Coordinates of C-alpha atoms in Angstrom, one line a residue:
M7 CA 19.1 51.7 53.1
G8 CA 16.4 49.6 50.7
A9 CA 15.2 50.9 47.8
R10 CA 12.2 50.8 44.8
R11 CA 12.4 48.8 42.7
H12 CA 10.8 47.0 38.9
K13 CA 9.1 43.8 38.8
A14 CA 8.0 42.9 35.4
Y15 CA 5.0 40.6 34.4
P16 CA 4.1 39.0 31.3
I17 CA 2.3 41.5 29.8
H18 CA -1.8 40.3 28.6
V19 CA -4.6 42.1 27.4
R20 CA -8.5 41.0 28.2
E21 CA -11.5 41.7 26.3
L22 CA -13.7 43.3 29.0
E23 CA -17.2 44.3 30.0
V24 CA -18.2 47.4 31.9
Q25 CA -20.8 46.4 34.6
E26 CA -21.7 49.4 36.3
V27 CA -21.2 53.0 35.9
F28 CA -21.6 56.1 38.5
D29 CA -19.6 59.2 39.6
V30 CA -18.0 59.6 42.6
T31 CA -17.7 63.2 42.5
P32 CA -19.6 65.8 40.3
L33 CA -16.1 65.8 37.3
M34 CA -15.1 62.2 38.6
R35 CA -16.7 59.3 37.2
R36 CA -15.8 55.0 37.7
V37 CA -16.7 52.6 35.5
V38 CA -16.5 49.0 36.9
L39 CA -15.7 46.7 34.6
T40 CA -15.8 42.2 34.5
G41 CA -15.6 39.2 33.4
E42 CA -14.1 36.2 33.0
Q43 CA -11.3 36.9 31.2
L44 CA -10.4 38.7 34.6
G45 CA -8.7 35.2 35.2
A46 CA -6.2 32.5 33.9
F47 CA -7.4 31.4 29.9
R48 CA -6.6 31.4 26.0
S49 CA -5.5 33.4 23.4
N50 CA -3.9 33.4 20.2
G51 CA -2.7 29.8 22.0
H52 CA -1.1 31.3 24.7
D53 CA -1.8 30.8 28.1
V54 CA -2.9 34.2 29.7
A55 CA -2.8 34.1 34.5
P56 CA -5.5 36.2 36.2
F57 CA -5.0 39.4 36.3
R58 CA -2.7 41.2 38.9
T59 CA -1.8 44.0 41.4
E60 CA 0.2 44.4 43.8
N61 CA 1.0 48.3 44.2
A62 CA -1.2 51.4 44.4
D63 CA 0.2 52.4 41.9
D64 CA 0.1 50.1 38.7
H65 CA -1.3 50.9 34.8
V66 CA -3.1 49.3 32.6
K67 CA -4.0 50.7 28.9
I68 CA -7.3 50.6 28.2
V69 CA -7.8 50.7 24.2
V70 CA -11.1 52.9 23.3
L71 CA -11.3 51.2 19.7
D72 CA -15.4 52.2 19.9
G73 CA -16.5 49.5 17.7
D74 CA -13.6 50.3 14.7
P75 CA -13.5 47.5 12.6
S76 CA -10.7 49.0 10.6
V77 CA -8.8 48.7 14.4
A78 CA -7.4 45.5 15.4
P79 CA -6.6 45.3 19.3
P80 CA -2.8 44.2 20.6
V81 CA -3.2 40.7 19.3
Q82 CA -1.5 38.5 22.4
D83 CA 2.1 36.6 22.3
D84 CA 3.8 34.7 24.3
G85 CA 3.7 37.1 27.5
H86 CA 4.0 40.4 25.4
L87 CA 1.4 41.4 23.1
D88 CA 1.5 42.9 19.1
W89 CA 0.3 46.2 19.0
T90 CA -0.8 48.4 15.4
R91 CA 0.3 51.5 15.5
E92 CA -3.2 52.9 14.9
A93 CA -4.1 50.9 18.4
L94 CA -1.7 52.2 20.5
G95 CA -2.6 55.6 19.5
R96 CA -6.1 54.4 21.1
A97 CA -4.7 53.7 24.5
R98 CA -4.4 55.2 27.4
D99 CA -3.3 54.7 30.7
Y100 CA -4.7 54.5 34.1
T101 CA -4.7 53.2 37.8
P102 CA -7.0 51.1 39.3
R103 CA -8.5 52.7 41.5
R104 CA -9.3 49.0 43.5
Y105 CA -9.6 45.4 42.4
D106 CA -11.5 42.9 43.6
A107 CA -9.8 39.2 42.1
E108 CA -12.7 37.1 43.9
N109 CA -15.8 38.6 42.6
R110 CA -13.8 39.9 39.4
R111 CA -14.6 44.1 39.7
L112 CA -11.7 45.7 38.0
E113 CA -12.8 49.6 39.5
L114 CA -10.9 52.8 37.0
D115 CA -11.7 56.1 37.6
F116 CA -12.0 58.8 34.6
V117 CA -11.5 62.7 35.1
R118 CA -14.9 63.9 33.2
H119 CA -13.4 66.6 30.4
E120 CA -13.5 67.4 27.2
G121 CA -11.8 66.6 24.5
G122 CA -10.1 63.4 26.3
L123 CA -10.9 59.6 23.8
A124 CA -11.0 57.9 27.2
A125 CA -13.1 60.4 28.9
E126 CA -14.8 60.8 26.1
W127 CA -15.8 56.6 25.9
A128 CA -16.2 56.7 29.8
E129 CA -19.1 59.6 29.6
R130 CA -20.2 56.9 26.8
A131 CA -20.2 53.9 29.0
T132 CA -23.1 51.9 29.6
P133 CA -23.0 48.6 31.0
G134 CA -22.4 45.7 28.1
T135 CA -20.3 48.5 26.5
R136 CA -16.7 46.7 25.8
L137 CA -13.2 47.5 26.3
H138 CA -9.9 46.1 25.8
V139 CA -7.4 46.4 29.1
A140 CA -3.9 45.5 28.4
G141 CA -0.9 45.2 31.3
P142 CA -0.6 46.0 34.1
R143 CA 3.2 45.4 33.0
G144 CA 4.9 45.1 36.2
T145 CA 4.6 46.7 39.4
T146 CA 7.4 48.8 42.1
V147 CA 7.6 46.9 44.9
L148 CA 8.5 50.0 47.5
P149 CA 11.3 49.4 50.6
P150 CA 10.8 47.4 52.9
D151 CA 11.7 50.2 55.5
I152 CA 9.1 52.8 55.0
D153 CA 8.3 54.3 58.2
W154 CA 5.9 56.8 56.8
Y155 CA 4.1 58.1 53.6
F156 CA 3.6 61.3 51.9
L157 CA 1.3 61.5 49.5
V158 CA 0.5 64.6 46.9
G159 CA -1.5 64.3 43.9
D160 CA -3.8 66.1 41.6
E161 CA -7.1 64.5 40.5
T162 CA -5.5 61.9 37.9
A163 CA -3.7 60.7 41.0
L164 CA -6.6 60.9 43.2
P165 CA -7.0 56.8 42.3
A166 CA -3.4 56.0 42.9
I167 CA -3.1 57.9 47.1
A168 CA -6.2 56.7 47.5
R169 CA -6.3 53.3 47.2
R170 CA -2.2 53.7 48.9
I171 CA -3.6 54.6 52.1
E172 CA -6.6 52.4 51.8
E173 CA -4.7 48.7 51.5
L174 CA -2.3 50.4 54.5
P175 CA -2.4 48.6 57.1
P176 CA -4.3 49.6 60.6
G177 CA -1.6 52.6 62.3
T178 CA 0.5 53.6 58.9
P179 CA 1.8 56.9 59.1
V180 CA 0.5 59.1 55.9
T181 CA 0.8 62.2 55.1
A182 CA -1.5 63.6 52.1
V183 CA -2.1 66.6 49.8
V184 CA -4.4 66.4 46.9
S185 CA -4.9 69.0 44.6
V186 CA -8.8 68.9 43.1
A187 CA -11.1 71.5 41.9
S188 CA -13.4 72.6 44.3
A189 CA -14.6 71.5 47.5
A190 CA -17.4 69.3 46.0
E191 CA -14.4 66.9 44.5
E192 CA -13.0 65.6 47.6
Q193 CA -13.7 62.3 48.2
T194 CA -14.7 60.0 51.1
I195 CA -11.6 57.7 51.6
K196 CA -12.0 54.3 54.1
H197 CA -9.0 53.4 56.0
S198 CA -7.5 52.8 58.9
A199 CA -4.3 54.3 59.1
D200 CA -2.8 57.4 60.9
L201 CA -3.4 60.0 58.3
R202 CA -3.1 63.7 58.0
L203 CA -4.6 64.3 54.4
T204 CA -5.0 68.3 53.0
W205 CA -7.4 68.8 50.4
V206 CA -6.0 71.6 47.8
H207 CA -9.4 73.8 46.3
R208 CA -7.3 75.6 43.0
D209 CA -10.6 77.7 42.6
T210 CA -10.1 79.6 46.0
A211 CA -7.0 78.9 46.8
G212 CA -4.7 80.1 44.6
P213 CA -0.9 79.4 42.0
N214 CA 0.3 77.9 44.9
G215 CA -1.7 77.1 46.7
L216 CA -0.1 73.5 45.9
M217 CA 3.2 73.9 47.6
D218 CA 2.0 76.7 50.2
A219 CA -0.4 72.9 51.6
V220 CA 2.9 70.8 50.4
R221 CA 5.5 72.9 53.2
S222 CA 2.5 73.5 56.4
A223 CA 1.9 69.7 55.9
P224 CA 2.9 67.2 59.1
W225 CA 6.2 65.9 58.4
R226 CA 6.8 62.7 60.2
E227 CA 9.6 61.3 62.1
G228 CA 11.4 58.1 61.3
Q229 CA 12.2 57.3 56.8
V230 CA 9.5 58.4 54.4
Y231 CA 8.2 57.0 51.2
A232 CA 7.2 60.1 49.2
W233 CA 4.9 59.2 45.9
A234 CA 3.8 61.7 43.9
A235 CA 1.8 62.0 40.5
G236 CA -0.3 63.8 38.6
E237 CA 0.3 67.1 36.0
A238 CA 3.9 67.6 35.2
G239 CA 4.6 71.3 36.0
M240 CA 2.7 71.2 39.4
L241 CA 5.2 68.9 40.2
R242 CA 9.0 70.4 39.3
P243 CA 8.6 72.3 42.4
L244 CA 7.6 69.6 44.9
R245 CA 10.0 67.7 43.3
R246 CA 12.6 69.8 43.5
W247 CA 11.5 70.2 47.8
L248 CA 11.4 66.7 48.2
K249 CA 14.6 66.4 46.9
E250 CA 16.9 69.9 47.6
D251 CA 14.8 70.4 50.9
R252 CA 14.2 67.6 52.4
G253 CA 17.1 65.6 51.3
V254 CA 15.0 62.0 50.2
A255 CA 16.7 59.5 48.9
P256 CA 16.5 58.3 45.0
G257 CA 14.9 55.3 46.1
H258 CA 12.8 56.4 48.8
M259 CA 11.2 58.8 46.4
D260 CA 8.6 59.0 42.9
V261 CA 7.0 61.4 41.4
A262 CA 5.9 61.2 38.0
G263 CA 4.1 63.4 35.7
Y264 CA 0.8 62.2 34.7
W265 CA -0.5 64.8 32.1
R266 CA 0.7 68.1 30.6
A267 CA -1.4 70.8 30.8
G268 CA -2.2 72.0 27.1
Q269 CA -2.0 68.9 26.2
S270 CA -3.7 65.5 25.3
Q271 CA -1.8 62.1 27.4
R272 CA -0.9 60.9 23.4
E273 CA -0.1 64.6 22.7
S274 CA 2.4 64.8 25.7
G275 CA 3.8 60.5 25.1
E276 CA 4.3 62.4 21.4
V277 CA 6.2 64.6 22.8
L278 CA 8.1 62.2 24.8
R279 CA 8.3 59.7 21.6
R280 CA 9.9 62.3 19.7
L281 CA 12.3 63.4 22.5
H282 CA 13.8 59.9 22.8
D283 CA 13.9 59.9 19.4
M284 CA 16.3 62.5 19.5
T285 CA 17.7 61.7 22.3
E286 CA 18.3 57.7 21.5
L287 CA 22.2 57.2 20.7
S288 CA 21.7 53.3 20.1
V289 CA 21.1 54.5 16.1
P290 CA 24.0 56.2 15.0
Y291 CA 26.4 55.3 16.6
A292 CA 24.5 51.4 15.5
V293 CA 25.3 53.6 11.5
R294 CA 28.2 54.5 12.4
A295 CA 29.7 51.2 12.9
A296 CA 28.0 49.4 10.7
V297 CA 29.5 51.6 7.9
S298 CA 33.0 51.5 9.7
L299 CA 33.3 48.3 9.2
D300 CA 31.2 48.1 5.2
L301 CA 28.9 45.8 6.6
A302 CA 26.3 47.8 3.6
E303 CA 29.6 46.7 0.8
H304 CA 29.4 43.5 2.4
V305 CA 25.7 42.7 1.5
A306 CA 25.9 44.1 -1.9
D307 CA 28.5 41.7 -2.8
G308 CA 26.3 38.1 -2.1
R309 CA 27.7 38.2 1.7
T310 CA 23.7 37.5 2.9
S311 CA 23.7 34.7 6.5
V312 CA 25.0 36.3 9.5
P313 CA 27.7 34.0 10.0
E314 CA 29.1 35.4 6.1
L315 CA 28.6 39.0 7.6
A316 CA 30.2 38.9 10.9
E317 CA 33.8 36.9 9.2
A318 CA 34.2 38.8 6.3
A319 CA 33.9 42.4 8.9
G320 CA 36.2 40.6 11.6
I321 CA 33.2 40.4 13.9
T322 CA 32.1 38.2 16.1
R323 CA 28.0 36.4 15.1
G324 CA 26.2 37.9 18.3
G325 CA 27.4 41.7 17.7
A326 CA 26.4 41.1 14.4
R327 CA 23.2 39.8 14.7
R328 CA 22.4 41.6 17.8
L329 CA 23.8 45.0 15.6
L330 CA 21.8 44.0 12.1
R331 CA 18.7 43.5 13.9
L332 CA 18.8 47.4 15.3
L333 CA 19.4 48.3 11.7
A334 CA 17.0 46.3 10.3
D335 CA 14.2 47.8 12.7
E336 CA 15.5 51.0 11.1
K337 CA 14.6 50.0 7.7
L338 CA 17.8 50.0 6.8
F339 CA 18.7 46.1 5.9
T340 CA 16.5 43.0 6.1
L341 CA 16.5 40.4 8.3
D342 CA 13.6 37.7 7.6
E343 CA 13.4 34.7 10.8
E344 CA 16.4 32.2 8.6
G345 CA 19.0 34.9 8.8
S346 CA 18.9 36.0 5.4
V347 CA 20.0 39.5 5.9
G348 CA 19.1 41.9 2.8
L349 CA 19.6 45.7 2.1
T350 CA 17.0 49.0 1.4
P351 CA 17.4 51.3 -0.7
L352 CA 18.2 53.5 2.3
G353 CA 20.5 50.9 3.4
A354 CA 22.5 51.4 -0.2
A355 CA 23.5 55.1 0.7
L356 CA 25.5 53.7 3.5
T357 CA 27.9 52.2 0.2
E358 CA 28.5 55.9 -0.6
E359 CA 31.2 57.5 -0.6
T360 CA 30.5 61.3 1.3
V361 CA 28.8 58.8 3.7
H362 CA 31.5 57.1 4.8
N363 CA 33.8 59.7 4.6
M364 CA 31.4 61.6 7.4
L365 CA 30.6 58.4 9.3
D366 CA 33.5 56.0 8.6
R367 CA 35.9 55.9 12.0
R368 CA 38.6 55.3 9.5
R369 CA 38.2 58.6 8.0
G370 CA 39.7 61.7 9.7
F371 CA 35.9 63.5 8.9
S372 CA 34.4 61.5 11.7
R373 CA 36.4 61.8 14.5
L374 CA 35.2 65.1 14.9
D375 CA 32.0 64.0 16.3
D376 CA 34.4 62.3 19.3
A377 CA 33.6 65.7 21.0
W378 CA 30.0 65.6 21.9
P379 CA 31.0 63.6 25.5
G380 CA 32.7 66.2 26.0
L381 CA 30.0 69.2 25.5
L382 CA 29.2 69.9 29.3
H383 CA 32.8 70.5 29.6
T384 CA 32.5 72.8 27.2
L385 CA 30.0 74.5 27.7
R386 CA 30.9 75.2 31.5
T387 CA 34.6 76.3 30.7
G388 CA 34.4 77.9 27.7
E389 CA 37.5 75.4 26.0
S390 CA 37.9 72.0 23.8
G391 CA 35.7 69.5 25.1
F392 CA 37.6 67.1 22.3
Q393 CA 40.8 66.8 24.5
Q394 CA 38.4 66.9 27.7
V395 CA 38.1 63.9 25.9
K396 CA 40.7 62.6 23.8
G397 CA 43.6 64.1 25.7
H398 CA 45.1 65.9 23.0
D399 CA 43.8 67.7 19.6
F400 CA 41.4 67.5 17.4
W401 CA 44.7 67.4 15.0
A402 CA 46.9 64.8 17.1
E403 CA 44.2 62.9 16.8
L404 CA 44.5 63.3 12.9
A405 CA 48.8 62.7 13.4
A406 CA 47.6 59.7 15.5
E407 CA 47.0 57.6 12.8
E408 CA 48.1 56.6 9.2
G409 CA 45.0 58.3 6.6
L410 CA 43.0 60.6 9.3
G411 CA 44.5 63.9 8.2
R412 CA 44.9 62.6 4.2
T413 CA 41.0 61.5 4.4
F414 CA 40.0 64.7 6.9
D415 CA 41.8 66.7 3.7
E416 CA 39.9 65.8 0.9
V417 CA 36.6 66.3 2.9
L418 CA 37.9 69.6 3.2
G419 CA 39.1 69.9 -0.6
H420 CA 35.9 68.8 -1.8
W421 CA 34.6 71.3 0.8
T422 CA 36.0 74.0 -1.3
R423 CA 35.9 72.9 -4.8
Q424 CA 32.0 73.5 -4.0
W425 CA 32.7 77.4 -3.4
A426 CA 36.3 78.3 -4.5
P427 CA 35.7 79.4 -8.1
A428 CA 32.5 82.6 -6.7
A429 CA 35.2 83.3 -4.2
V430 CA 38.3 83.9 -6.5
E431 CA 35.3 85.5 -8.4
L432 CA 35.1 87.9 -5.9
L433 CA 38.7 88.3 -5.8
G434 CA 39.7 89.6 -8.6
L435 CA 43.1 89.3 -8.6
R436 CA 45.7 89.6 -11.1
D437 CA 48.9 89.7 -11.0
E438 CA 48.9 90.0 -7.5
H439 CA 51.5 87.7 -4.7
V440 CA 49.0 85.5 -3.3
I441 CA 49.9 84.0 0.3
D442 CA 47.2 81.1 1.4
V443 CA 48.5 80.7 5.2
G444 CA 46.9 77.6 6.7
G445 CA 45.6 76.7 2.9
G446 CA 45.2 72.6 3.2
T447 CA 46.1 71.1 0.2
G448 CA 45.5 73.7 -2.1
G449 CA 42.5 73.6 -3.2
L450 CA 41.5 77.7 -3.2
L451 CA 45.1 78.8 -4.2
G452 CA 45.1 76.1 -7.5
E453 CA 41.9 78.2 -8.3
I454 CA 43.0 81.1 -7.9
L455 CA 46.2 80.7 -10.2
T456 CA 44.8 78.6 -12.4
A457 CA 41.7 81.5 -13.2
C458 CA 44.1 84.4 -12.4
P459 CA 47.6 83.7 -14.9
G460 CA 49.1 85.9 -13.7
T461 CA 49.3 85.7 -9.4
R462 CA 51.9 83.4 -8.6
G463 CA 51.2 82.1 -4.5
T464 CA 52.8 80.5 -1.2
L465 CA 50.9 77.6 0.6
L466 CA 51.4 78.4 4.1
D467 CA 50.6 74.9 6.6
L468 CA 52.2 72.3 8.4
P469 CA 54.7 70.5 7.3
S470 CA 52.9 66.7 6.4
T471 CA 49.4 68.9 4.3
A472 CA 52.2 72.0 3.7
E473 CA 54.1 68.6 1.1
R474 CA 50.6 67.0 0.2
A475 CA 49.9 70.4 -1.0
R476 CA 52.6 70.7 -3.1
A477 CA 52.1 67.3 -4.7
E478 CA 48.1 68.4 -5.6
L479 CA 49.8 71.5 -7.2
A480 CA 52.1 70.0 -9.2
A481 CA 50.2 67.5 -10.0
D482 CA 48.0 70.6 -11.9
G483 CA 50.8 71.6 -13.0
L484 CA 51.2 74.4 -10.9
G485 CA 54.3 74.1 -9.1
A486 CA 56.6 77.2 -10.7
R487 CA 54.7 79.5 -9.5
V488 CA 54.2 77.8 -5.9
G489 CA 56.1 78.3 -3.2
I490 CA 55.5 76.1 0.0
A491 CA 56.1 76.8 3.5
G492 CA 55.9 74.4 5.9
Q493 CA 55.6 75.9 9.5
S494 CA 52.7 76.9 11.7
F495 CA 50.9 80.1 11.0
F496 CA 51.8 81.4 14.8
E497 CA 54.9 81.7 14.0
P498 CA 56.4 84.9 12.2
L499 CA 55.2 85.2 8.6
P500 CA 56.7 85.6 5.2
A501 CA 56.7 89.4 4.5
D502 CA 56.8 89.6 0.6
G503 CA 53.1 88.9 -0.5
D504 CA 50.8 91.1 -2.3
V505 CA 47.2 89.7 -0.3
Y506 CA 47.4 87.8 2.6
L507 CA 44.3 85.0 2.6
L508 CA 42.5 83.0 5.6
A509 CA 40.3 80.5 4.4
Q510 CA 38.2 78.6 6.5
V511 CA 41.0 78.7 9.0
L512 CA 39.9 80.4 11.9
H513 CA 37.0 79.7 12.7
D514 CA 38.8 76.8 14.2
W515 CA 40.5 78.6 16.7
P516 CA 39.0 80.1 19.9
D517 CA 39.7 84.1 20.4
P518 CA 42.8 83.8 21.9
E519 CA 44.4 82.0 19.4
A520 CA 42.4 83.5 15.9
A521 CA 44.0 86.8 17.7
A522 CA 47.3 85.7 17.7
V523 CA 47.6 84.3 13.8
L524 CA 46.1 87.6 13.1
R525 CA 48.3 89.8 14.6
R526 CA 51.0 87.5 13.1
V527 CA 49.3 88.7 9.2
A528 CA 49.1 92.0 10.2
E529 CA 52.5 92.9 11.2
A530 CA 53.5 90.5 7.5
A531 CA 50.9 92.3 5.7
R532 CA 51.7 95.9 6.9
G533 CA 49.1 97.3 5.3
K534 CA 48.6 95.0 2.5
R535 CA 45.2 93.0 1.9
V536 CA 44.2 90.5 3.9
V537 CA 41.0 88.5 3.6
L538 CA 39.6 86.3 5.1
V539 CA 36.9 83.6 3.5
E540 CA 34.2 82.7 6.8
R541 CA 31.5 82.1 7.6
I542 CA 28.9 85.0 9.3
A543 CA 26.7 83.4 11.5
G544 CA 22.8 84.8 11.6
D545 CA 20.0 84.4 9.8
L546 CA 20.9 83.4 7.1
D547 CA 22.4 79.8 9.1
D548 CA 20.1 77.1 8.6
E549 CA 19.6 73.7 10.8
L550 CA 23.0 72.5 9.6
D551 CA 25.0 75.0 10.0
V552 CA 23.5 75.4 13.7
A553 CA 24.9 71.7 14.8
F554 CA 27.5 72.4 12.8
D555 CA 28.2 75.9 14.5
L556 CA 28.2 73.6 18.4
K557 CA 30.3 71.0 16.7
M558 CA 33.3 73.7 16.4
H559 CA 33.0 75.0 19.1
T560 CA 33.0 71.7 20.7
V561 CA 36.1 70.8 18.9
F562 CA 37.8 73.1 19.0
G563 CA 36.4 75.7 22.0
S564 CA 35.3 78.4 18.8
G565 CA 32.6 77.9 16.5
E566 CA 30.9 80.4 14.1
R567 CA 31.9 84.1 14.1
T568 CA 28.9 87.0 13.7
E569 CA 29.7 90.7 12.0
E570 CA 30.2 92.4 14.6
D571 CA 32.4 88.9 16.4
W572 CA 34.6 89.1 13.4
R573 CA 34.9 93.1 14.1
R574 CA 36.1 92.6 17.7
L575 CA 38.5 90.6 16.7
A576 CA 40.1 92.2 13.8
S577 CA 40.5 95.0 15.9
G578 CA 42.4 93.3 18.8
A579 CA 44.5 92.3 16.0
G580 CA 45.7 95.9 15.2
L581 CA 43.2 95.5 11.5
R582 CA 39.5 96.9 10.6
L583 CA 37.0 95.0 8.6
T584 CA 36.8 97.3 6.4
G585 CA 33.9 95.2 4.0
T586 CA 32.1 91.9 3.2
R587 CA 30.3 90.3 0.1
Q588 CA 28.7 86.6 -0.3
V589 CA 30.9 83.8 -1.7
R590 CA 27.6 82.1 -0.7
E591 CA 24.5 81.0 1.8
N592 CA 25.9 82.5 5.3
L593 CA 29.8 82.2 3.4
F594 CA 31.9 85.7 3.2
L595 CA 34.7 87.2 2.4
L596 CA 35.9 89.8 4.6
E597 CA 37.4 92.6 4.0
L598 CA 40.5 93.5 6.4
R599 CA 42.8 96.2 6.8
T600 CA 45.4 97.5 9.0
G601 CA 44.9 100.7 11.1

């Protein structure tokens, strides 16, 4: 079984003239365009082929300039157009209702309504009015095995539906359902097809009128080609019905939202562009590659040709050229016609240490992003997406390559230094023995020992991290007041502490593991003070906090917890939450006690 496919055309722009304007129905206006440029001509030094449209749902862009000298029409290039942002903002998509190449007549139908750029142009258009028309940029080649057609749409799809019916060979079976505002909007379609056409009048049909008519419409024997277009919300149940109830294969189905209720075509386009910008992965990956290859540093050091950069970065010239083209489009680099590469102010930020810590694949913190392909797995199971994607947990990832664990600890240490002084002040320590459970390389414990000379501490973490902590605390002159316990916090903990401190530890662990750690703490503390430093999810979260929470959930199957979550988690470990105090933004001290 075949499938529909797209055939691209070179894109051309033509300046045409209105020949005739008349109303097909009270709410549908037809504008007939003509002009020598519907034939072959030359523009900007390039040959332009005659206008052609081969399929009923081909689209052209009309460019409504209204004689505004400040907006230039698109300029013809070799097979494509050079658009200004302003001209693109004044372009709207329309389906040719009919094209007569011999008489050079291009007919476009406009739904009459207030507020639409193109619709209002059509209201003003008179014979002699000029209009730029671009495209079509391609056509749909239909599968060769179609036995019959099922066509659905509203008045915006009617030009394509009517044209399809008119152009089909005699006797071709067609079932069509068309939604229009009222009976006055029905059109006469001249055809020789075997047509079963149902008109749905929205003023009397009710909210489910279209789908009721679709379900009642004749469903023919043989291979169907289903085509539908119109308001996007209207099409949602139709798409589901065609796919699930009728089993129409994707290659034999084309359902296109031409517009969205409450939005102009331009607004709908802006929504789609914004969605594209939000979801397109090429730029985030390209920036990470550039940072990991030190491309900005190489340019800053005077390597300004693609071959030089490729050699310095250890990549192919073709890869370097493609990468730099994309990054130049994003204004991170400059790339001129001679291949000379420069660095923009935005691109210069790629040399910053903070950027390398976040994005450089040679740094441990960047590996958190490897979890994102596993997001669906986490959402469905609550389990680590990182482990599902990589086959091992995040901590094993850090241990697998030289430098990953060290650089990850450096990032955490930098973060700790930002909030540790405030946390130490809130702790109010004097001469206690503080056991820092999961204390990393000792940033917080070192702050405590420095600020509170009467205290002593024990840092507990896995052996490799604990040894780095020993070296750093000793370098700060604190070695005599610190004990090092190189072990897992899932094992029994030292029982001689006055304060058991866990800072930014439990958000790395799902509830069962976090509760197991707290039970070990409760066993060792035996009524002594237990303090957590953790985020409390809620109203104080900003957009970065929200994104990081989802990342943590995907990496570890855990994430940030609300105050009620913390209360419930503590209770399950035999502890109770007795109070919270704000360290900064959404970071808090959580006081726990046994019993």
